[in-house]
XYZ file of C-alpha atoms in Angstrom:
137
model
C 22.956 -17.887 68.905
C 21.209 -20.441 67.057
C 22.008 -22.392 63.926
C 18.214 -23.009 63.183
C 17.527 -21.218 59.870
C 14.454 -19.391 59.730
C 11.996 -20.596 56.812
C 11.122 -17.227 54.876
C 7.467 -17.055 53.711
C 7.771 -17.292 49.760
C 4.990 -16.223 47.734
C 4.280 -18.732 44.537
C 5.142 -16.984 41.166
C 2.232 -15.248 39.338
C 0.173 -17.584 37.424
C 0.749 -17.227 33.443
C -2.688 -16.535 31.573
C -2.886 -17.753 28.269
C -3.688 -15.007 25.327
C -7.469 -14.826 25.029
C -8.738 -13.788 22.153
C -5.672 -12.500 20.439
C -4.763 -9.655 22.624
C -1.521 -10.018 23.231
C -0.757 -10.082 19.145
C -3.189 -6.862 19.278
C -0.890 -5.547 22.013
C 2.632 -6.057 19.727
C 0.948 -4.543 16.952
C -0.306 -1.697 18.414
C 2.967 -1.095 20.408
C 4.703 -1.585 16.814
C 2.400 1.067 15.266
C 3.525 3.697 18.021
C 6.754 3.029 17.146
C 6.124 3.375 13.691
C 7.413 0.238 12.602
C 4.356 -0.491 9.894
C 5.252 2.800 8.720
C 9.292 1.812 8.146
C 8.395 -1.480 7.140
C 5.995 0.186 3.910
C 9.106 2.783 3.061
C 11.818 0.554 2.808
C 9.593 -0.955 0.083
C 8.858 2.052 -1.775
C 10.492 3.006 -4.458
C 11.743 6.512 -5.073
C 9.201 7.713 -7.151
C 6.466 6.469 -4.953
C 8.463 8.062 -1.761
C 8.920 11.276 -3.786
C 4.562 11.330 -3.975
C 4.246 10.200 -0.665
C 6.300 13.023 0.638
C 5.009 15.556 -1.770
C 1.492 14.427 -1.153
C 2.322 14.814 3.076
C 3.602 18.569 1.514
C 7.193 17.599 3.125
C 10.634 17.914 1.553
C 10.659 15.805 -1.911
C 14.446 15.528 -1.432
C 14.526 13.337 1.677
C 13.353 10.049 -0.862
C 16.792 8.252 0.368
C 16.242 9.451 4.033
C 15.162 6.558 6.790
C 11.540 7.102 8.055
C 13.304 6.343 10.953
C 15.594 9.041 11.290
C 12.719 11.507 10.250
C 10.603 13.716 13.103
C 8.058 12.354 14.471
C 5.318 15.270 12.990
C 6.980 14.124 9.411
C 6.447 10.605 9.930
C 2.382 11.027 10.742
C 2.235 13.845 8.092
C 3.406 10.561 5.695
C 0.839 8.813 7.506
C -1.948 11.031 6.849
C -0.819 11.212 3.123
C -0.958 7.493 3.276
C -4.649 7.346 4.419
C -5.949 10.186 2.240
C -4.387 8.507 -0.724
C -5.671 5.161 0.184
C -9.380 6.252 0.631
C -9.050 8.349 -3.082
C -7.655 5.250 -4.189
C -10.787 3.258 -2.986
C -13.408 5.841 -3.873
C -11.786 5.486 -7.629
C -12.059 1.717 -7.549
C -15.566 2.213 -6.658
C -16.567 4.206 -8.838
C -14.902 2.530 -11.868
C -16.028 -0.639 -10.620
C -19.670 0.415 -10.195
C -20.522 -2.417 -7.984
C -20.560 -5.209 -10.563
C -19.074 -5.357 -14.236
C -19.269 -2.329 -16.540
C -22.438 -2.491 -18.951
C -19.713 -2.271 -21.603
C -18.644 -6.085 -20.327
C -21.489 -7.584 -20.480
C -22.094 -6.384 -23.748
C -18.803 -7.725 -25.116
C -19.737 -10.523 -23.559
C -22.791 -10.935 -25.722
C -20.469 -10.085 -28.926
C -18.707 -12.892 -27.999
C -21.386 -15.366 -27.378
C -22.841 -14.304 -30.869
C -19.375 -14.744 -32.637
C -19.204 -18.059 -30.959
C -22.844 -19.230 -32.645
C -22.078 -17.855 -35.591
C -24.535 -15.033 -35.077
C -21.941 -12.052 -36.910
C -25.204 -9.833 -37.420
C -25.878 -10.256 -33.449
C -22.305 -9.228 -32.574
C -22.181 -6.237 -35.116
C -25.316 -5.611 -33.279
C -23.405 -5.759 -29.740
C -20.515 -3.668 -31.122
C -22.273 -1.155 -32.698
C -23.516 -0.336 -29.107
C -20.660 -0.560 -27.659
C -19.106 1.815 -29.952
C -21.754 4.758 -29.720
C -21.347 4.316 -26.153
C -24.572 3.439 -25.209
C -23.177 2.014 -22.276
C-alpha cells in the first residue's frame, strides 16, 4: 500500500454571468406574478369597499372582503385578476373619453373668460360664459 494520495481531477466552478439586460429582475417578477404576490401585495391595500367591488365585479363571494388572497383558490384569485384588468381598461376608456385627447372646449373657453376678466374686457367674458352656459361646447 501506498501513502501517495491521488490528485482528483476538479472541475473549476461555473463562471457567474452578470444580468444582461435586466432579465434576472424580469425573472423575480415574473416568478412573483405566478405566485401571485402582485396580486396580495394590491389586496392588502384595498380597502373593504373596494375588495367588496373587486370580488363582486370577479362575480365571487362579497363576504370573503377580510379573507387573505392568499388563502383563496387559485381559480378565485385569477377571477380577481380578470376583474382587475376589465376594470382597469373601463377605467382607461373613461379617461379617454372624458379627456378627449387635449382639454375640454369648455376649458379653453373659461380660459378666455378669464383672460377677458383680467383686461378688463367684462363684455368679452359675458361673451365666453354665455357660451359656456348654452353648452356650445
Amino acid at each position: 500500500m501506498s501513502n501517495a494520495a491521488t490528485q482528483l481531477a476538479t472541475t473549476p466552478p461555473p463562471q457567474v454571468v452578470q444580468d444582461r439586460a435586466g432579465f434576472g429582475a424580469l425573472r423575480a417578477e415574473l416568478h412573483a406574478r405566478v405566485a401571485d404576490q402582485d396580486l396580495a401585495e394590491l389586496w392588502a391595500e384595498l380597502v373593504p369597499g373596494e375588495r367588496r367591488t373587486l370580488l363582486a365585479s370577479a362575480q365571487l363571494d362579497t363576504r370573503e372582503v377580510r379573507t387573505g388572497i392568499e388563502s383563496m383558490p387559485k381559480p378565485d384569485r385569477d377571477a380577481i385578476r380578470a376583474a382587475i384588468r376589465r376594470m382597469s381598461q373601463y377605467a382607461n376608456r373613461l379617461r379617454d373619453r372624458l379627456e378627449g385627447g387635449g382639454p375640454h372646449q369648455s376649458q379653453e373657453l373659461a380660459a378666455h373668460a378669464r383672460q377677458a376678466l383680467e383686461d378688463g374686457n367684462t363684455r368679452a367674458a359675458m361673451h365666453w360664459l354665455a357660451i359656456i352656459e348654452r353648452g356650445v361646447a
